[in-house]
Short mmCIF file of C-alpha atoms in Angstrom, two decimals:
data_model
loop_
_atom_site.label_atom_id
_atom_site.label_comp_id
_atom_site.label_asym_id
_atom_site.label_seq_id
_atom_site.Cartn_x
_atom_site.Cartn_y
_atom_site.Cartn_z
CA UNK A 310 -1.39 -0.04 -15.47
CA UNK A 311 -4.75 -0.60 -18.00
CA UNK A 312 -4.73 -3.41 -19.88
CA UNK A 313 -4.88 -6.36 -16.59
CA UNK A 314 -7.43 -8.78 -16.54
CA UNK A 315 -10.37 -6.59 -14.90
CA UNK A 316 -12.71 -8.35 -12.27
CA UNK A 317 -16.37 -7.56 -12.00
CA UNK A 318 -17.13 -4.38 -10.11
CA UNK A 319 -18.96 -4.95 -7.06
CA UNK A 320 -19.80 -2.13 -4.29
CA UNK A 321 -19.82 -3.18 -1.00
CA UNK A 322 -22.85 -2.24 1.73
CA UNK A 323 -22.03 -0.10 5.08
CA UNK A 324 -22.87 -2.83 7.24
CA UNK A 325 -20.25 -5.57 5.36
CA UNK A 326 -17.86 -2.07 6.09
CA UNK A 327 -18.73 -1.80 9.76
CA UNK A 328 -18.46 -5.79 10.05
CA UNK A 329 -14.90 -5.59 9.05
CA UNK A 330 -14.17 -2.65 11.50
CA UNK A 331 -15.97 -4.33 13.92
CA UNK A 332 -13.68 -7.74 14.05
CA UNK A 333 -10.57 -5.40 13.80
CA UNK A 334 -12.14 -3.40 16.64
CA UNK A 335 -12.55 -6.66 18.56
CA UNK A 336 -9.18 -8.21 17.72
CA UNK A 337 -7.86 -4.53 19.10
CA UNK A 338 -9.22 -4.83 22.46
CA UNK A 339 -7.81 -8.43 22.60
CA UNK A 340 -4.38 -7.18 22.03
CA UNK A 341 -4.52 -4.55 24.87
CA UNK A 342 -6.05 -6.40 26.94
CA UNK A 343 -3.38 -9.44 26.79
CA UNK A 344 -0.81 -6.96 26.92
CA UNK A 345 -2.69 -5.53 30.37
CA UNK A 346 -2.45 -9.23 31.72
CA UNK A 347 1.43 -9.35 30.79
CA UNK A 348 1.87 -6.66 32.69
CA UNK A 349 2.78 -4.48 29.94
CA UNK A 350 0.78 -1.42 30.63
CA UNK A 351 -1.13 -1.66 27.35
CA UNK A 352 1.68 -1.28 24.87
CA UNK A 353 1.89 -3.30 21.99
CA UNK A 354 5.99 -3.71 22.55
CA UNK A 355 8.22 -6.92 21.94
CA UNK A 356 7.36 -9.31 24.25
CA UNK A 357 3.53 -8.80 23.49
CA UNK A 358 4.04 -9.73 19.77
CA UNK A 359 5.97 -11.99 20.73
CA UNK A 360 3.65 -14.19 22.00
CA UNK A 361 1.11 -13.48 19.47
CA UNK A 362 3.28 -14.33 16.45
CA UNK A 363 4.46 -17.70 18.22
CA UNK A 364 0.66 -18.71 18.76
CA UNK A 365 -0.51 -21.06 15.28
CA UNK A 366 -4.05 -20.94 16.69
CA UNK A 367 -4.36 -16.73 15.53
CA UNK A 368 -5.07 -15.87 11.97
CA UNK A 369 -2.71 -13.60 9.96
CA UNK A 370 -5.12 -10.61 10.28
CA UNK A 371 -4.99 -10.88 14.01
CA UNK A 372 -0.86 -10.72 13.34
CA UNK A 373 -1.82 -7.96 11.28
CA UNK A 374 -3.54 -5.77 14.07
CA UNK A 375 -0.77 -6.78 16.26
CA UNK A 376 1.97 -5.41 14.30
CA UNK A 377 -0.21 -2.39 13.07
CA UNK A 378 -0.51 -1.54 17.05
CA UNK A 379 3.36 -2.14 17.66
CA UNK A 380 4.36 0.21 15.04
CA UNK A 381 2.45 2.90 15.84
CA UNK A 382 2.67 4.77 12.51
CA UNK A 383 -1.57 5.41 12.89
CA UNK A 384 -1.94 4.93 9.20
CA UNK A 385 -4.54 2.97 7.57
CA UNK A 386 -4.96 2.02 3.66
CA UNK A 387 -8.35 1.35 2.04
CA UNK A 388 -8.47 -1.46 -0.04
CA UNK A 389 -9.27 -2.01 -3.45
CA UNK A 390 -8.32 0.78 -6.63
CA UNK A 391 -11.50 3.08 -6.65
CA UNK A 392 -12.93 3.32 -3.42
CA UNK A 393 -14.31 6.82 -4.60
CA UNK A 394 -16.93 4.54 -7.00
CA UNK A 395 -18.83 4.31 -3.12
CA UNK A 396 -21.24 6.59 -2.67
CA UNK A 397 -20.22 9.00 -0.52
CA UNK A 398 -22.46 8.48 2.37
CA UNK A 399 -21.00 5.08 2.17
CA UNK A 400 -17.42 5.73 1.29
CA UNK A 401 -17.91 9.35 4.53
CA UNK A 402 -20.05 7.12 7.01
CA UNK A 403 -17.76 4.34 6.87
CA UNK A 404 -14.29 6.24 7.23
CA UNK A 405 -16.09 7.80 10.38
CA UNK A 406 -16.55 4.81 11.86
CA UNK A 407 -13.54 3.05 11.35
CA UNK A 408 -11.93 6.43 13.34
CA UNK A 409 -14.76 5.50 16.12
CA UNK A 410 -13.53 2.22 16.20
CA UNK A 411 -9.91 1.94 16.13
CA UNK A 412 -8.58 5.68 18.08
CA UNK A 413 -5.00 4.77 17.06
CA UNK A 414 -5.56 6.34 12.98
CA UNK A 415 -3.97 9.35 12.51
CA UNK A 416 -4.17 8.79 8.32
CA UNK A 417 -6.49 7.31 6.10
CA UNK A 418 -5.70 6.64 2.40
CA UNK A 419 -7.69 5.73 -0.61
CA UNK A 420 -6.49 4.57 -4.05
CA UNK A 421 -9.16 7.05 -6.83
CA UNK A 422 -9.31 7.48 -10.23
CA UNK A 423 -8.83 10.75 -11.62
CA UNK A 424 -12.06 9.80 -13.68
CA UNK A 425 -14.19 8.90 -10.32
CA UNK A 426 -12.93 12.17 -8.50
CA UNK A 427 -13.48 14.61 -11.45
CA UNK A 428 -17.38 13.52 -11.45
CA UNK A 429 -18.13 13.67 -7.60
CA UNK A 430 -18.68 17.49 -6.34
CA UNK A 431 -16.11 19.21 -4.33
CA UNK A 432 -19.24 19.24 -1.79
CA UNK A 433 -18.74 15.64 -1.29
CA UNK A 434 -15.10 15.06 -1.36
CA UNK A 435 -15.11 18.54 1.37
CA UNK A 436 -17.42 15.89 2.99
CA UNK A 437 -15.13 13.07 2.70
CA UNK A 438 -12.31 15.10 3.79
CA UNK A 439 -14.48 15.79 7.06
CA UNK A 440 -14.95 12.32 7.79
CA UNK A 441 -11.68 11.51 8.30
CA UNK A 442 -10.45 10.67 4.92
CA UNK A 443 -6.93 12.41 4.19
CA UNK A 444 -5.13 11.04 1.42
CA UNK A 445 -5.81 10.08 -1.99
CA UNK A 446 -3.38 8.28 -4.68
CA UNK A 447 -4.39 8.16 -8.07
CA UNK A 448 -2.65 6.29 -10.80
CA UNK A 449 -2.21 9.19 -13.50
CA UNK A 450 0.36 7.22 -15.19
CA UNK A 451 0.27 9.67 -18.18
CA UNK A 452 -0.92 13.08 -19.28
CA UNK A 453 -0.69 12.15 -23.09
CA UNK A 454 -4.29 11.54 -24.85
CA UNK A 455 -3.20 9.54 -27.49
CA UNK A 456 -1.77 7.43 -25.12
CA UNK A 457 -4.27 7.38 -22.62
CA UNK A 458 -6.26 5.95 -25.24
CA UNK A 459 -3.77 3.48 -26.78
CA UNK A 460 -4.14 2.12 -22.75
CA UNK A 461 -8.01 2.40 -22.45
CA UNK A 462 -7.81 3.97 -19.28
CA UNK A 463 -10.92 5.65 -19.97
CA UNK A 464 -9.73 9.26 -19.15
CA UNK A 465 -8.86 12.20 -20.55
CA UNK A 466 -6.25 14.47 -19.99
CA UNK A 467 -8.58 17.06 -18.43
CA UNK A 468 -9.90 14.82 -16.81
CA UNK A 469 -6.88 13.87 -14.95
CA UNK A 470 -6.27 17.52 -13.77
CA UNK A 471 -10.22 18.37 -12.90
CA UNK A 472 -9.67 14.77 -10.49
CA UNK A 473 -6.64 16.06 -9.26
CA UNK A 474 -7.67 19.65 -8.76
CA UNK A 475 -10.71 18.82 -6.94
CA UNK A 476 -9.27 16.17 -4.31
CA UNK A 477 -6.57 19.28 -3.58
CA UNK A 478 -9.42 21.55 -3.54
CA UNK A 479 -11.18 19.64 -0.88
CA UNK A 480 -8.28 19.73 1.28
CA UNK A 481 -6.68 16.08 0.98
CA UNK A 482 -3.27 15.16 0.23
CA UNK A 483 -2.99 14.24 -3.24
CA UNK A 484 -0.48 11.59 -4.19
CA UNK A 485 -0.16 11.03 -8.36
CA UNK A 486 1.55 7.54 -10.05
CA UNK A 487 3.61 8.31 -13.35
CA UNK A 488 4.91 5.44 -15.32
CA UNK A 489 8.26 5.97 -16.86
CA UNK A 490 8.72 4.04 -20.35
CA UNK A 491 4.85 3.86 -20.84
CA UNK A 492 5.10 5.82 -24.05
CA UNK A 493 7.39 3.12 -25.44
CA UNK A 494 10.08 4.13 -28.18
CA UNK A 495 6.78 5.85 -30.38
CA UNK A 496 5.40 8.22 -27.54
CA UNK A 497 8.49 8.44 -25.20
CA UNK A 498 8.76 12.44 -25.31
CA UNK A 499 4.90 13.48 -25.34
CA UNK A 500 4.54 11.00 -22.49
CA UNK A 501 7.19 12.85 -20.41
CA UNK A 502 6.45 16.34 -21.53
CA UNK A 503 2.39 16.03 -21.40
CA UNK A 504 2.59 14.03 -18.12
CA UNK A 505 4.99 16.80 -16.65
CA UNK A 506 1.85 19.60 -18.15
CA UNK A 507 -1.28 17.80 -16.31
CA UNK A 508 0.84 18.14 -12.91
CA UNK A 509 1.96 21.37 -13.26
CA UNK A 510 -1.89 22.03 -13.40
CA UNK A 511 -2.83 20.10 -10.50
CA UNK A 512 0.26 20.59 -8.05
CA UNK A 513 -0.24 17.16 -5.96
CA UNK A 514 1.37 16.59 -2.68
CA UNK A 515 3.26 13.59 -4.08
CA UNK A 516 4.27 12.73 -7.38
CA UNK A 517 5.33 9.08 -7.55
CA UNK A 518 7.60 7.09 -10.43
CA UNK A 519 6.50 3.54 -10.93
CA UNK A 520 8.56 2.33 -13.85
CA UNK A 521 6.42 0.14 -16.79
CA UNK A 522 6.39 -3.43 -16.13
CA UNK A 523 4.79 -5.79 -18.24
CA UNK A 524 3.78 -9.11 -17.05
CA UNK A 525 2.69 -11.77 -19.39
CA UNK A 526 -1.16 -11.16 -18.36
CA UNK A 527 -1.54 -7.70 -19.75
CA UNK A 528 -3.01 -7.10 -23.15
CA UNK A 529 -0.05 -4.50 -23.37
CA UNK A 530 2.51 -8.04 -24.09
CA UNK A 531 -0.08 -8.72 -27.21
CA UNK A 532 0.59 -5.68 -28.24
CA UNK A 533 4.16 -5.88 -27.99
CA UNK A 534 4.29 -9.11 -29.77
CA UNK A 535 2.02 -7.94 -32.42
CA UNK A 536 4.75 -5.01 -32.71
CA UNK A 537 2.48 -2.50 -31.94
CA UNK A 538 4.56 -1.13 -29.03
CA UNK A 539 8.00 -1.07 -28.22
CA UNK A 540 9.98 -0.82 -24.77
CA UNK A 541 12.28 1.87 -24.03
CA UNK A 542 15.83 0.42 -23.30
CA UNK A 543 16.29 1.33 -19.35
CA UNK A 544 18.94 4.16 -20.77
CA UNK A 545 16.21 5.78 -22.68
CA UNK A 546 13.84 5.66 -19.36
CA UNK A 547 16.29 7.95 -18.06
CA UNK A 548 16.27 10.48 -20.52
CA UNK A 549 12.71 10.12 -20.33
CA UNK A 550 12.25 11.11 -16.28
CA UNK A 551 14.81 14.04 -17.07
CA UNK A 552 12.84 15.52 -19.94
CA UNK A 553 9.51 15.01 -17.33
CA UNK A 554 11.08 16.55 -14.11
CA UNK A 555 12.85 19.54 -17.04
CA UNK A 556 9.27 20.03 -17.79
CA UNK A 557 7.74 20.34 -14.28
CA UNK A 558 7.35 23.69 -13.19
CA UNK A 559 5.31 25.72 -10.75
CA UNK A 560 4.94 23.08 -8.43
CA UNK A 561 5.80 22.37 -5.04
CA UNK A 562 4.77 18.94 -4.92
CA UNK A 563 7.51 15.98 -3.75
CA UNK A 564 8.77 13.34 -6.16
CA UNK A 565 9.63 10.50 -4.96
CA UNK A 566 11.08 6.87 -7.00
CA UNK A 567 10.41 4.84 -4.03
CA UNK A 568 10.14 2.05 -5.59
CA UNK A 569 12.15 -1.45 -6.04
CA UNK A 570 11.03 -1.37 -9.88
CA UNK A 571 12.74 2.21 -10.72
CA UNK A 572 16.54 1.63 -11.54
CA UNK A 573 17.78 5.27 -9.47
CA UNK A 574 15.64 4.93 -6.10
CA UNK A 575 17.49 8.36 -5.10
CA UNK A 576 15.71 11.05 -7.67
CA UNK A 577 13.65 12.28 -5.14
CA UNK A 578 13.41 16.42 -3.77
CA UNK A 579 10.67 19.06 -3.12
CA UNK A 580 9.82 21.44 -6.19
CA UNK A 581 11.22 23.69 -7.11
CA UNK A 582 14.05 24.07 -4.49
CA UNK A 583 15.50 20.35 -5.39
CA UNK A 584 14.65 20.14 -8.91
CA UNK A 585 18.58 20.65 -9.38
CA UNK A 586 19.67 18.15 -7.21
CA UNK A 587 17.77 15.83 -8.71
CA UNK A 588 18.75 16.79 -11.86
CA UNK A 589 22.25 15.95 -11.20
CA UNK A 590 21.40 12.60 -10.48
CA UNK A 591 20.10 11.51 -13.63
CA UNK A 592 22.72 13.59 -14.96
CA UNK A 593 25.12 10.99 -12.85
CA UNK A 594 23.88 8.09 -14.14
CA UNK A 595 25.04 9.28 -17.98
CA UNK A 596 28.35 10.06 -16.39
CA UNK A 597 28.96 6.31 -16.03
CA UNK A 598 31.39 5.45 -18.43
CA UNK A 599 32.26 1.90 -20.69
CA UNK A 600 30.68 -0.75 -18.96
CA UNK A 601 30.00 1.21 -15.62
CA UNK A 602 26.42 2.08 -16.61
CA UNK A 603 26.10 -2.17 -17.35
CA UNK A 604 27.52 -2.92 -13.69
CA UNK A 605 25.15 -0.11 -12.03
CA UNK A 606 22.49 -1.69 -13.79
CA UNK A 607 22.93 -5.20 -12.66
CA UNK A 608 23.79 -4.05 -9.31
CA UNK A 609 20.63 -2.50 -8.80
CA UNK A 610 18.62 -5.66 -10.01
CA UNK A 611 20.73 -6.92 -7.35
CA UNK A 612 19.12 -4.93 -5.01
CA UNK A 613 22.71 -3.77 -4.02
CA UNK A 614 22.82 -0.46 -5.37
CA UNK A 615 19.87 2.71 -5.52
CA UNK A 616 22.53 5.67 -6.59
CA UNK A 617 24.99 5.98 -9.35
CA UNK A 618 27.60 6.74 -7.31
CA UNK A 619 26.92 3.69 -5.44
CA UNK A 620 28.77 1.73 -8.16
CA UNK A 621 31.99 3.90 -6.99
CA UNK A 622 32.26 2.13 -3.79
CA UNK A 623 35.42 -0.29 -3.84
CA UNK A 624 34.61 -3.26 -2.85
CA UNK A 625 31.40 -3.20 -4.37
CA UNK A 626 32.89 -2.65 -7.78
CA UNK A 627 35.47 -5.27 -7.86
CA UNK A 628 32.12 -7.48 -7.07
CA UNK A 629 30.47 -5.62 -9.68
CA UNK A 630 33.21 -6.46 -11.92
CA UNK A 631 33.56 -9.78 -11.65
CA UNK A 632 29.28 -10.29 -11.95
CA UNK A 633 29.23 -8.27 -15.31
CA UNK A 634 32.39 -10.83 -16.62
CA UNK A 635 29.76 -13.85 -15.96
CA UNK A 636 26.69 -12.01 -17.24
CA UNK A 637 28.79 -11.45 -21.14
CA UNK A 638 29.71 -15.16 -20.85
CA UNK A 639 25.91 -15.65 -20.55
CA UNK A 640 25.54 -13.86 -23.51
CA UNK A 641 23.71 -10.47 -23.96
CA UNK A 642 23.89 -8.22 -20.44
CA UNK A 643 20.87 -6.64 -21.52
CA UNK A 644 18.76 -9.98 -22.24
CA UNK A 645 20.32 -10.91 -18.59
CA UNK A 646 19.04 -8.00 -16.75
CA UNK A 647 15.55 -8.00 -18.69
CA UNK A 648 15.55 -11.33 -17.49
CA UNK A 649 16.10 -10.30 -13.64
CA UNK A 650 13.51 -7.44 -14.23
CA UNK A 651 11.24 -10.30 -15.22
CA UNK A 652 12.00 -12.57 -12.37
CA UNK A 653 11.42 -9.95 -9.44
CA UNK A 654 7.82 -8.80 -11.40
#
């Protein structure tokens, strides 16, 4: 979210770009052609990595081509949050070239802001698109404009949908970030329902939940401190995400809480023809009765649960049980699990 410690800016040339692609290029043909001289045929399979990963003298981005190659999945990810600030000569030339390079991509990905996309033409991001660039993901986080500037993300809301309605009218795959509990106890309902608004407008591919954290370094802790924002109790987050995917409407995007942070990994479904199902999930969690909604919630920080129902399972919840006895001798389960939330972020 806004409010980190922000580096200075600095834009990188095409030929630092093509240096990069060129050692990965390199590191590439060393792969194949060890795997030729193993008799492997060219694959990138077991016994090749094998070797690699057991050899101290390679570097971890030589690992890194290797296991890229043995999985196959094609995809790369730009680095960096903005790479849209490029030009887009820069940004087109040097997606082109990394496709020259390395024949295995099938996908490449960019993190944007909505900001950066809304000001380049639909002429250049067409142009981008033709490159080889498919994907964009853009941190919305919220669709509320007091908010947005209680964050200083230096946006607007109409902003957010002319950046996300020009990447989709260019012909990429659009993926959005919403942050659940960002409104804190003042904004928690504008932030769900104004969020939900923007996408309806902009229909993305992908709408993923990344639940607020708030780590010590972010201005946003000063401001808690100061008591100038409060956090939504993870029950309240809930209602929250239900009153947001309520509100969406019109869409056919995907959402998707595929993320160790969220506390149900499982509301996920295509729009509209899921929107029930998912629905009934949140609903599910509410259904949790006495101390049941406690145990789900530790058993998730666990990393032992991602549904409601999950907490159902037998032996699970005589486990379950028997944690959320030592957690009250502790003293407050919710300080506890805070406390987890803390630890793993």
């Amino acid at each position: 979210m806004s409010g980190v410690q922000r580096q200075s800016l600095s834009r990188r040339s095409l030929d630092e770009i093509k240096a990069d692609i060129d050692a990965a290029a390199q590191m590439r043909r060393q792969i194949l052609d060890l795997s030729e001289e193993m008799g492997r045929g060219g694959r990138v399979d077991d016994p090749v990595v094998s070797v690699i990963f057991s050899n101290p003298a390679l570097s971890n981005s030589f690992r890194n081509v290797a296991a890229w190659l043995h999985y196959g999945t094609g995809a790369v990810f730009l680095q960096d949050a903005n790479n849209l600030v490029l030009t887009p000569q820069v940004l087109g030339q040097g997606v082109k070239y990394l496709r020259e390079k390395l024949p295995e991509v099938t996908r490449v990905t960019t993190y944007a802001r909505s900001g950066t996309a809304a000001n380049r033409s639909l002429e250049d991001l067409v142009m981008l698109r033709e490159c080889g660039l498919d994907r964009v993901h853009i941190g919305l986080e919220t669709g509320y404009d007091p908010l947005l500037k209680f964050m200083k993300k230096g946006v607007t809301a109409a902003k957010q949908v002319e950046g996300g309605q020009k990447v989709k009218a260019a012909g990429m795959e659009l993926s959005e970030y919403v942050m659940p509990g960002l409104g804190g106890v003042r904004w928690w309902k504008e932030h769900a329902e104004h969020t939900a608004k923007v996408l309806n407008q902009i229909n993305p591919d992908f709408i993923r939940l990344r639940t607020l954290r708030v780590p010590r370094h972010l201005e946003l802790r000063r401001e808690m401190e100061a008591g100038n924002f409060e956090l939504l109790h993870e029950d309240d987050v809930v209602r929250e995400i239900k009153l947001f995917v309520q509100t969406l409407d019109g869409i056919t995007s995907y959402l998707a809480s595929d993320h160790i942070g969220n506390l149900i990994e499982t509301v996920e479904g295509r729009f509209p023809q899921d929107k029930p199902k998912i629905l009934a999930v949140l609903d599910s969690y509410f259904d949790l009765q006495g101390d049941e909604r406690i145990m789900y919630r530790l058993c998730r920080r666990m990393g032992r649960c991602r549904d409601p129902k999950d907490i159902q399972h037998p032996g699970l919840r005589a486990q379950m049980e028997a944690q959320l006895d030592y957690v009250k001798k502790q003293g407050s389960p919710d300080r506890v699990i805070q406390k987890m939330i803390e630890e793993i972020f």
